[in-house]
Amino acid sequence: MFSSATPYKNQHYSELRRDCIRSKTLFEDPEFPANNSSLYYRKPLPGYVQWKRPAEISPEPRLFVEGISAHDLNQGLVGNCWFVAACSCLALKPDLWKKVIPDHKDQEWDPKHPESYAGIFHFQFWVFGEWVDVVVDDRLPTINDELIYCHSKDNNEFWSALLEKAYAKLAGCYEALDGGNTGDAVVDFSGAVTEAIDLEKEPYYKDQKKQDQLFEDLLKVYDRGGIISCSIKAQPHEIEAKMANGLVKGHAYSVTAVRKVRLGHGLLAYFRNETIPLIRMRNPWGKTEWKGAWSDTSDEWSKIGDMERGNLGIVVEDDGEFWMSFADWCKFFTNADVCRVINTALISIHKIWHEVVHFGSWTKNADPLLNRCGGCSNHKQTFLQNPQYLFDVTKDVDEVLISLQQRDIRIHKKAGKGENLSIGFGVFKVELNRKYRLHDILTQKCVETSTYINARTVFMRSMLPKGRYVIIPTTFRPQTLGDYMIRVFTDVDSGCRELTEDKPKVKCWSSFLGYPQVVSHVYVHAAEGLQNQESPGGADPYVIIYCEGKSVQSTVKADTLQPEFATSAVFYRKKPRKPITVEVWNSNAVKDEFMGQVVLSGSTKDSSDPQRLKLRKRGRQRADEMPGNITLRIVTATQLTAI
């Protein structure tokens, strides 16, 4: 997942640091100057701002004081609780924060060698598919000698303030961080895939089965290094309003633990093996906690043995961190961001995913065939002008993860253009041999549609049966321009690739071998009442469609004489009058058994209306010898780009 980082603004940390040490000067970043342009673009700060280096704030500055902890961070004046919550989660994951804060030991202050300090730091973020190394100087904005923005509970610890400054530099200024999504920040820290869960849409609190499944999912995500955050929906006038139960609306919380906690005391607890699902969270303010069941001073803790309480690290203190029952969490919180660190390692004890990444743009063109910004499926005339990506599911059923991410546009907030586009995608099951772009939506089956939302990332998980599929990522409205990245995760290689051609290319030998005259969509819907005379009982039938020397084979239907097929193929036909043949076979370990066929004698038989035809053995004519029936539909287009 990690790769070498690209220097942001072409600023190379090692070179800049070396130059400063040689010249015995402290670094001053020209790309993020210590003035108002780096602070805000609209709303001035409430006081006189002085930029100070850590040594001017504390006599013994440190990057870390007694290591890194989720309790280090407290939110400042800017409304970026979402970022602070993400940092709290990051602090719990050494594999992640050591990437975000590279060479952390070398970047630490060294009192024994003050001459090696150059006032320069660097941090790394995952930006639109690549790791970017961001350099900052150590001048931090203060009012009345106190840090304005994110700060540590220890006034001589500066990792969080410097990390926030680097992130603000990416965004253009500190004010650009006002309002955001915790999941987006976590993705920037890790390259993870984020999934937004609406806890109101699904009745998790009322449906115990769904609640239990969600807890198991979150427990697995947490145990495998994932990061979880949550919040409560709020109207504009309710932002950061305190509820009677101690929770805060419109405020991001970081989840710091997901546990099954054993109830009872002593050996009896182990024999009974009774557990309760609990979840622990932290308020970025560093105070204001949940007051209900399983809060710090709650009577429910008397149900837990001393050893179990010790393992959980219960602290009765208003430090912003608290436990809740998972049922109460589902009841009171409305949204959760679940960031999965997808395992793509070659060898692992956990599930390994195969990842394919594509970058693209929604672009305009006067030629409809070259236009790539057709809008969502509501706009039927232009929808198929969008980019299209084909992939295969080769297992009988496979879980597929799809993430569509647009480029972060916070840096454009200064110009009043920092709003995300409304984006989403559809997944269509297509012909097994499809290799050209779709042009007729009526011949395809939409199997999944994501939500359309003005979020940076749209994510979907789906269980898909074996077959070929096309993903169509779109903006909600046509003629909307933007850049995107699409990531597809499957159990095995899906062969995911972009469809760029509309029809077969004309080649130098086409004049001799011929060029397709029509394109036909062949759809085999069902075969019923098959006769398996040679092998009494059930059969393992499958269908093969033949056209001009090419063939497409369906999946095998196990142990049945009444199979339901939904197999389709598309053929670019050079000789339309040559027959299309559909054969039914019985799969056999030694030799497959032929069960019957239908032969259509040419393009004059093509029809968009379903045709119910009798299968027959080769050469047989008598009706009582027919081994079954088949429903067949063939759609023939006169233009090669019509299907």
Short mmCIF file of N, CA and C in Angstrom, two decimals, residues 489-605:
data_model
loop_
_atom_site.label_atom_id
_atom_site.label_comp_id
_atom_site.label_asym_id
_atom_site.label_seq_id
_atom_site.Cartn_x
_atom_site.Cartn_y
_atom_site.Cartn_z
N PHE A 489 -11.76 -3.93 -5.77
CA PHE A 489 -11.14 -5.00 -5.01
C PHE A 489 -11.96 -6.28 -5.17
N THR A 490 -11.27 -7.37 -5.54
CA THR A 490 -11.91 -8.67 -5.67
C THR A 490 -11.01 -9.73 -5.05
N ASP A 491 -11.56 -10.92 -4.86
CA ASP A 491 -10.81 -12.00 -4.24
C ASP A 491 -9.67 -12.47 -5.14
N VAL A 492 -9.94 -12.54 -6.44
CA VAL A 492 -8.92 -12.91 -7.43
C VAL A 492 -8.90 -11.84 -8.52
N ASP A 493 -7.92 -11.89 -9.38
CA ASP A 493 -7.76 -10.89 -10.44
C ASP A 493 -9.03 -10.80 -11.28
N SER A 494 -9.58 -9.57 -11.38
CA SER A 494 -10.83 -9.37 -12.12
C SER A 494 -10.58 -8.91 -13.55
N GLY A 495 -9.33 -8.64 -13.90
CA GLY A 495 -9.03 -8.14 -15.24
C GLY A 495 -9.66 -6.78 -15.51
N CYS A 496 -9.84 -5.98 -14.46
CA CYS A 496 -10.54 -4.70 -14.61
C CYS A 496 -9.77 -3.78 -15.55
N ARG A 497 -10.49 -3.22 -16.53
CA ARG A 497 -9.86 -2.34 -17.52
C ARG A 497 -10.91 -1.38 -18.07
N GLU A 498 -10.43 -0.26 -18.58
CA GLU A 498 -11.35 0.72 -19.14
C GLU A 498 -11.73 0.32 -20.56
N LEU A 499 -13.01 0.47 -20.89
CA LEU A 499 -13.48 0.27 -22.25
C LEU A 499 -13.33 1.59 -23.00
N THR A 500 -12.51 1.60 -24.01
CA THR A 500 -12.24 2.84 -24.75
C THR A 500 -12.72 2.79 -26.19
N GLU A 501 -12.86 1.59 -26.77
CA GLU A 501 -13.24 1.48 -28.18
C GLU A 501 -14.74 1.25 -28.30
N ASP A 502 -15.32 1.83 -29.35
CA ASP A 502 -16.76 1.71 -29.58
C ASP A 502 -17.12 0.53 -30.47
N LYS A 503 -16.18 0.08 -31.30
CA LYS A 503 -16.44 -1.02 -32.25
C LYS A 503 -15.10 -1.56 -32.72
N PRO A 504 -15.09 -2.70 -33.43
CA PRO A 504 -13.82 -3.24 -33.92
C PRO A 504 -13.08 -2.25 -34.83
N LYS A 505 -11.76 -2.25 -34.72
CA LYS A 505 -10.95 -1.36 -35.56
C LYS A 505 -10.87 -1.89 -36.99
N VAL A 506 -10.76 -0.96 -37.92
CA VAL A 506 -10.49 -1.33 -39.31
C VAL A 506 -8.99 -1.59 -39.44
N LYS A 507 -8.64 -2.79 -39.92
CA LYS A 507 -7.23 -3.16 -40.04
C LYS A 507 -6.85 -3.29 -41.52
N CYS A 508 -5.57 -3.41 -41.77
CA CYS A 508 -5.09 -3.42 -43.15
C CYS A 508 -5.62 -4.62 -43.93
N TRP A 509 -5.97 -5.71 -43.21
CA TRP A 509 -6.47 -6.90 -43.92
C TRP A 509 -7.99 -7.01 -43.89
N SER A 510 -8.67 -5.97 -43.35
CA SER A 510 -10.13 -6.02 -43.28
C SER A 510 -10.77 -6.11 -44.66
N SER A 511 -10.14 -5.49 -45.68
CA SER A 511 -10.72 -5.53 -47.03
C SER A 511 -10.70 -6.94 -47.61
N PHE A 512 -9.79 -7.81 -47.08
CA PHE A 512 -9.71 -9.18 -47.57
C PHE A 512 -10.54 -10.13 -46.70
N LEU A 513 -10.45 -9.95 -45.37
CA LEU A 513 -11.15 -10.87 -44.46
C LEU A 513 -12.56 -10.39 -44.13
N GLY A 514 -12.86 -9.15 -44.46
CA GLY A 514 -14.20 -8.63 -44.18
C GLY A 514 -14.24 -7.82 -42.90
N TYR A 515 -15.22 -6.93 -42.82
CA TYR A 515 -15.42 -6.09 -41.63
C TYR A 515 -16.86 -6.29 -41.18
N PRO A 516 -17.13 -6.33 -39.87
CA PRO A 516 -18.50 -6.57 -39.39
C PRO A 516 -19.53 -5.64 -40.02
N GLN A 517 -20.66 -6.24 -40.41
CA GLN A 517 -21.76 -5.48 -41.01
C GLN A 517 -22.84 -5.14 -39.98
N VAL A 518 -23.09 -6.05 -39.04
CA VAL A 518 -24.09 -5.82 -37.99
C VAL A 518 -23.55 -6.37 -36.68
N VAL A 519 -24.18 -5.92 -35.59
CA VAL A 519 -23.85 -6.45 -34.27
C VAL A 519 -25.13 -7.04 -33.68
N SER A 520 -25.02 -8.25 -33.14
CA SER A 520 -26.19 -8.95 -32.59
C SER A 520 -26.00 -9.24 -31.11
N HIS A 521 -27.04 -8.96 -30.35
CA HIS A 521 -27.07 -9.29 -28.93
C HIS A 521 -27.93 -10.53 -28.76
N VAL A 522 -27.32 -11.63 -28.33
CA VAL A 522 -28.01 -12.90 -28.17
C VAL A 522 -28.24 -13.15 -26.69
N TYR A 523 -29.50 -13.38 -26.33
CA TYR A 523 -29.85 -13.57 -24.92
C TYR A 523 -30.62 -14.87 -24.76
N VAL A 524 -30.03 -15.82 -24.04
CA VAL A 524 -30.69 -17.10 -23.75
C VAL A 524 -31.28 -17.00 -22.36
N HIS A 525 -32.60 -17.02 -22.30
CA HIS A 525 -33.26 -16.79 -21.02
C HIS A 525 -33.45 -18.06 -20.21
N ALA A 526 -33.94 -19.14 -20.80
CA ALA A 526 -34.23 -20.33 -20.00
C ALA A 526 -34.28 -21.57 -20.88
N ALA A 527 -34.03 -22.70 -20.26
CA ALA A 527 -34.25 -23.99 -20.91
C ALA A 527 -35.01 -24.86 -19.92
N GLU A 528 -36.10 -25.45 -20.36
CA GLU A 528 -36.98 -26.17 -19.44
C GLU A 528 -37.23 -27.60 -19.92
N GLY A 529 -37.50 -28.47 -18.99
CA GLY A 529 -37.93 -29.83 -19.31
C GLY A 529 -36.93 -30.61 -20.14
N LEU A 530 -35.65 -30.52 -19.84
CA LEU A 530 -34.65 -31.26 -20.60
C LEU A 530 -34.80 -32.75 -20.36
N GLN A 531 -34.51 -33.53 -21.40
CA GLN A 531 -34.55 -34.99 -21.28
C GLN A 531 -33.12 -35.51 -21.23
N ASN A 532 -32.82 -36.20 -20.16
CA ASN A 532 -31.48 -36.76 -19.99
C ASN A 532 -31.58 -38.27 -20.15
N GLN A 533 -31.79 -38.72 -21.42
CA GLN A 533 -32.11 -40.13 -21.69
C GLN A 533 -30.94 -41.06 -21.37
N GLU A 534 -29.72 -40.59 -21.61
CA GLU A 534 -28.58 -41.48 -21.41
C GLU A 534 -28.21 -41.60 -19.94
N SER A 535 -28.54 -40.59 -19.16
CA SER A 535 -28.22 -40.62 -17.73
C SER A 535 -29.47 -40.25 -16.95
N PRO A 536 -30.26 -41.25 -16.48
CA PRO A 536 -31.50 -40.98 -15.76
C PRO A 536 -31.24 -40.08 -14.54
N GLY A 537 -32.26 -39.30 -14.17
CA GLY A 537 -32.13 -38.40 -13.02
C GLY A 537 -31.76 -37.01 -13.48
N GLY A 538 -31.05 -36.28 -12.60
CA GLY A 538 -30.67 -34.90 -12.90
C GLY A 538 -29.51 -34.81 -13.86
N ALA A 539 -29.22 -33.58 -14.25
CA ALA A 539 -28.10 -33.33 -15.16
C ALA A 539 -27.38 -32.08 -14.66
N ASP A 540 -26.23 -31.77 -15.27
CA ASP A 540 -25.46 -30.57 -14.99
C ASP A 540 -25.35 -29.76 -16.28
N PRO A 541 -26.45 -29.15 -16.72
CA PRO A 541 -26.47 -28.54 -18.06
C PRO A 541 -25.77 -27.19 -18.12
N TYR A 542 -25.33 -26.85 -19.32
CA TYR A 542 -24.81 -25.53 -19.62
C TYR A 542 -25.11 -25.23 -21.08
N VAL A 543 -25.00 -23.96 -21.44
CA VAL A 543 -25.34 -23.50 -22.79
C VAL A 543 -24.09 -22.96 -23.48
N ILE A 544 -23.98 -23.25 -24.79
CA ILE A 544 -22.94 -22.64 -25.62
C ILE A 544 -23.61 -21.94 -26.79
N ILE A 545 -23.25 -20.67 -26.99
CA ILE A 545 -23.75 -19.89 -28.13
C ILE A 545 -22.63 -19.78 -29.16
N TYR A 546 -22.93 -20.19 -30.43
CA TYR A 546 -21.94 -20.14 -31.50
C TYR A 546 -22.35 -19.11 -32.55
N CYS A 547 -21.37 -18.36 -33.04
CA CYS A 547 -21.62 -17.43 -34.14
C CYS A 547 -20.31 -17.16 -34.88
N GLU A 548 -20.26 -17.55 -36.16
CA GLU A 548 -19.11 -17.30 -37.03
C GLU A 548 -17.79 -17.71 -36.41
N GLY A 549 -17.74 -18.91 -35.87
CA GLY A 549 -16.50 -19.44 -35.32
C GLY A 549 -16.18 -19.01 -33.91
N LYS A 550 -16.99 -18.12 -33.32
CA LYS A 550 -16.78 -17.68 -31.94
C LYS A 550 -17.86 -18.29 -31.07
N SER A 551 -17.55 -18.45 -29.78
CA SER A 551 -18.53 -19.08 -28.88
C SER A 551 -18.45 -18.46 -27.50
N VAL A 552 -19.56 -18.55 -26.78
CA VAL A 552 -19.65 -18.10 -25.40
C VAL A 552 -20.35 -19.19 -24.61
N GLN A 553 -19.77 -19.56 -23.47
CA GLN A 553 -20.32 -20.66 -22.66
C GLN A 553 -20.83 -20.12 -21.33
N SER A 554 -22.00 -20.61 -20.93
CA SER A 554 -22.60 -20.20 -19.66
C SER A 554 -21.97 -20.98 -18.51
N THR A 555 -22.37 -20.63 -17.29
CA THR A 555 -21.99 -21.42 -16.13
C THR A 555 -22.78 -22.73 -16.13
N VAL A 556 -22.29 -23.72 -15.41
CA VAL A 556 -22.96 -25.01 -15.30
C VAL A 556 -24.00 -24.96 -14.19
N LYS A 557 -25.20 -25.42 -14.48
CA LYS A 557 -26.27 -25.51 -13.48
C LYS A 557 -26.28 -26.93 -12.93
N ALA A 558 -26.05 -27.07 -11.65
CA ALA A 558 -25.82 -28.40 -11.07
C ALA A 558 -27.13 -29.15 -10.80
N ASP A 559 -27.13 -30.42 -11.17
CA ASP A 559 -28.14 -31.41 -10.80
C ASP A 559 -29.57 -30.90 -11.01
N THR A 560 -29.92 -30.62 -12.26
CA THR A 560 -31.28 -30.18 -12.56
C THR A 560 -31.62 -30.49 -14.01
N LEU A 561 -32.92 -30.76 -14.25
CA LEU A 561 -33.43 -30.88 -15.62
C LEU A 561 -34.32 -29.69 -15.97
N GLN A 562 -34.39 -28.74 -15.04
CA GLN A 562 -35.17 -27.52 -15.29
C GLN A 562 -34.30 -26.30 -14.95
N PRO A 563 -33.22 -26.11 -15.69
CA PRO A 563 -32.30 -25.01 -15.38
C PRO A 563 -32.87 -23.66 -15.79
N GLU A 564 -32.41 -22.63 -15.12
CA GLU A 564 -32.74 -21.25 -15.48
C GLU A 564 -31.44 -20.58 -15.92
N PHE A 565 -31.33 -20.31 -17.22
CA PHE A 565 -30.16 -19.63 -17.75
C PHE A 565 -30.48 -18.15 -17.96
N ALA A 566 -29.48 -17.33 -17.79
CA ALA A 566 -29.58 -15.90 -18.13
C ALA A 566 -28.25 -15.51 -18.76
N THR A 567 -27.99 -16.11 -19.91
CA THR A 567 -26.70 -15.98 -20.58
C THR A 567 -26.84 -15.11 -21.82
N SER A 568 -25.93 -14.16 -21.97
CA SER A 568 -25.99 -13.29 -23.14
C SER A 568 -24.61 -13.14 -23.75
N ALA A 569 -24.59 -12.84 -25.04
CA ALA A 569 -23.35 -12.62 -25.77
C ALA A 569 -23.59 -11.59 -26.85
N VAL A 570 -22.52 -10.93 -27.26
CA VAL A 570 -22.62 -9.95 -28.34
C VAL A 570 -21.63 -10.35 -29.43
N PHE A 571 -22.11 -10.36 -30.69
CA PHE A 571 -21.29 -10.79 -31.83
C PHE A 571 -21.27 -9.71 -32.90
N TYR A 572 -20.09 -9.38 -33.37
CA TYR A 572 -19.92 -8.48 -34.51
C TYR A 572 -19.80 -9.36 -35.75
N ARG A 573 -20.86 -9.36 -36.58
CA ARG A 573 -21.04 -10.38 -37.61
C ARG A 573 -20.62 -9.86 -38.99
N LYS A 574 -19.66 -10.55 -39.58
CA LYS A 574 -19.22 -10.23 -40.94
C LYS A 574 -20.16 -10.83 -41.98
N LYS A 575 -20.78 -11.97 -41.63
CA LYS A 575 -21.69 -12.66 -42.55
C LYS A 575 -23.02 -12.89 -41.83
N PRO A 576 -23.89 -11.89 -41.80
CA PRO A 576 -25.13 -11.96 -41.02
C PRO A 576 -26.03 -13.14 -41.36
N ARG A 577 -25.91 -13.71 -42.56
CA ARG A 577 -26.80 -14.81 -42.93
C ARG A 577 -26.30 -16.17 -42.45
N LYS A 578 -25.07 -16.19 -41.91
CA LYS A 578 -24.60 -17.44 -41.33
C LYS A 578 -25.38 -17.70 -40.03
N PRO A 579 -25.67 -18.95 -39.71
CA PRO A 579 -26.55 -19.25 -38.57
C PRO A 579 -25.91 -18.96 -37.21
N ILE A 580 -26.79 -18.68 -36.24
CA ILE A 580 -26.41 -18.64 -34.83
C ILE A 580 -26.96 -19.90 -34.19
N THR A 581 -26.11 -20.61 -33.46
CA THR A 581 -26.50 -21.89 -32.86
C THR A 581 -26.40 -21.81 -31.35
N VAL A 582 -27.42 -22.32 -30.69
CA VAL A 582 -27.41 -22.43 -29.24
C VAL A 582 -27.50 -23.91 -28.89
N GLU A 583 -26.50 -24.42 -28.18
CA GLU A 583 -26.47 -25.83 -27.80
C GLU A 583 -26.54 -25.97 -26.29
N VAL A 584 -27.18 -27.06 -25.86
CA VAL A 584 -27.25 -27.40 -24.44
C VAL A 584 -26.47 -28.69 -24.22
N TRP A 585 -25.57 -28.65 -23.25
CA TRP A 585 -24.73 -29.80 -22.93
C TRP A 585 -24.88 -30.17 -21.46
N ASN A 586 -24.58 -31.42 -21.19
CA ASN A 586 -24.55 -31.92 -19.82
C ASN A 586 -23.09 -32.12 -19.42
N SER A 587 -22.67 -31.39 -18.41
CA SER A 587 -21.27 -31.48 -17.97
C SER A 587 -20.99 -32.85 -17.36
N ASN A 588 -19.86 -33.42 -17.76
CA ASN A 588 -19.50 -34.75 -17.28
C ASN A 588 -17.99 -34.79 -17.12
N ALA A 589 -17.52 -35.45 -16.06
CA ALA A 589 -16.09 -35.50 -15.79
C ALA A 589 -15.31 -36.22 -16.89
N VAL A 590 -15.95 -37.21 -17.54
CA VAL A 590 -15.26 -37.98 -18.58
C VAL A 590 -15.48 -37.34 -19.94
N LYS A 591 -16.74 -37.20 -20.34
CA LYS A 591 -17.06 -36.61 -21.64
C LYS A 591 -18.43 -35.96 -21.55
N ASP A 592 -18.50 -34.67 -21.92
CA ASP A 592 -19.76 -33.95 -21.86
C ASP A 592 -20.77 -34.53 -22.85
N GLU A 593 -22.03 -34.55 -22.43
CA GLU A 593 -23.11 -35.13 -23.24
C GLU A 593 -23.91 -34.04 -23.93
N PHE A 594 -24.08 -34.15 -25.23
CA PHE A 594 -24.88 -33.21 -26.01
C PHE A 594 -26.36 -33.47 -25.75
N MET A 595 -27.13 -32.42 -25.41
CA MET A 595 -28.53 -32.61 -25.04
C MET A 595 -29.51 -31.99 -26.05
N GLY A 596 -29.03 -31.07 -26.90
CA GLY A 596 -29.93 -30.49 -27.89
C GLY A 596 -29.44 -29.14 -28.35
N GLN A 597 -30.06 -28.65 -29.45
CA GLN A 597 -29.63 -27.38 -30.01
C GLN A 597 -30.77 -26.67 -30.71
N VAL A 598 -30.57 -25.36 -30.92
CA VAL A 598 -31.43 -24.52 -31.74
C VAL A 598 -30.53 -23.83 -32.75
N VAL A 599 -30.93 -23.87 -34.03
CA VAL A 599 -30.17 -23.22 -35.09
C VAL A 599 -31.04 -22.15 -35.72
N LEU A 600 -30.57 -20.88 -35.69
CA LEU A 600 -31.26 -19.79 -36.37
C LEU A 600 -30.51 -19.50 -37.65
N SER A 601 -31.20 -19.51 -38.74
CA SER A 601 -30.56 -19.58 -40.05
C SER A 601 -30.10 -18.25 -40.62
N GLY A 602 -30.17 -17.14 -39.88
CA GLY A 602 -29.63 -15.90 -40.42
C GLY A 602 -30.31 -14.69 -39.86
N SER A 603 -29.92 -13.52 -40.35
CA SER A 603 -30.37 -12.25 -39.79
C SER A 603 -31.87 -12.04 -39.94
N THR A 604 -32.50 -12.69 -40.88
CA THR A 604 -33.95 -12.51 -41.07
C THR A 604 -34.72 -13.07 -39.88
N LYS A 605 -34.08 -13.94 -39.09
CA LYS A 605 -34.75 -14.51 -37.92
C LYS A 605 -34.55 -13.65 -36.67
#
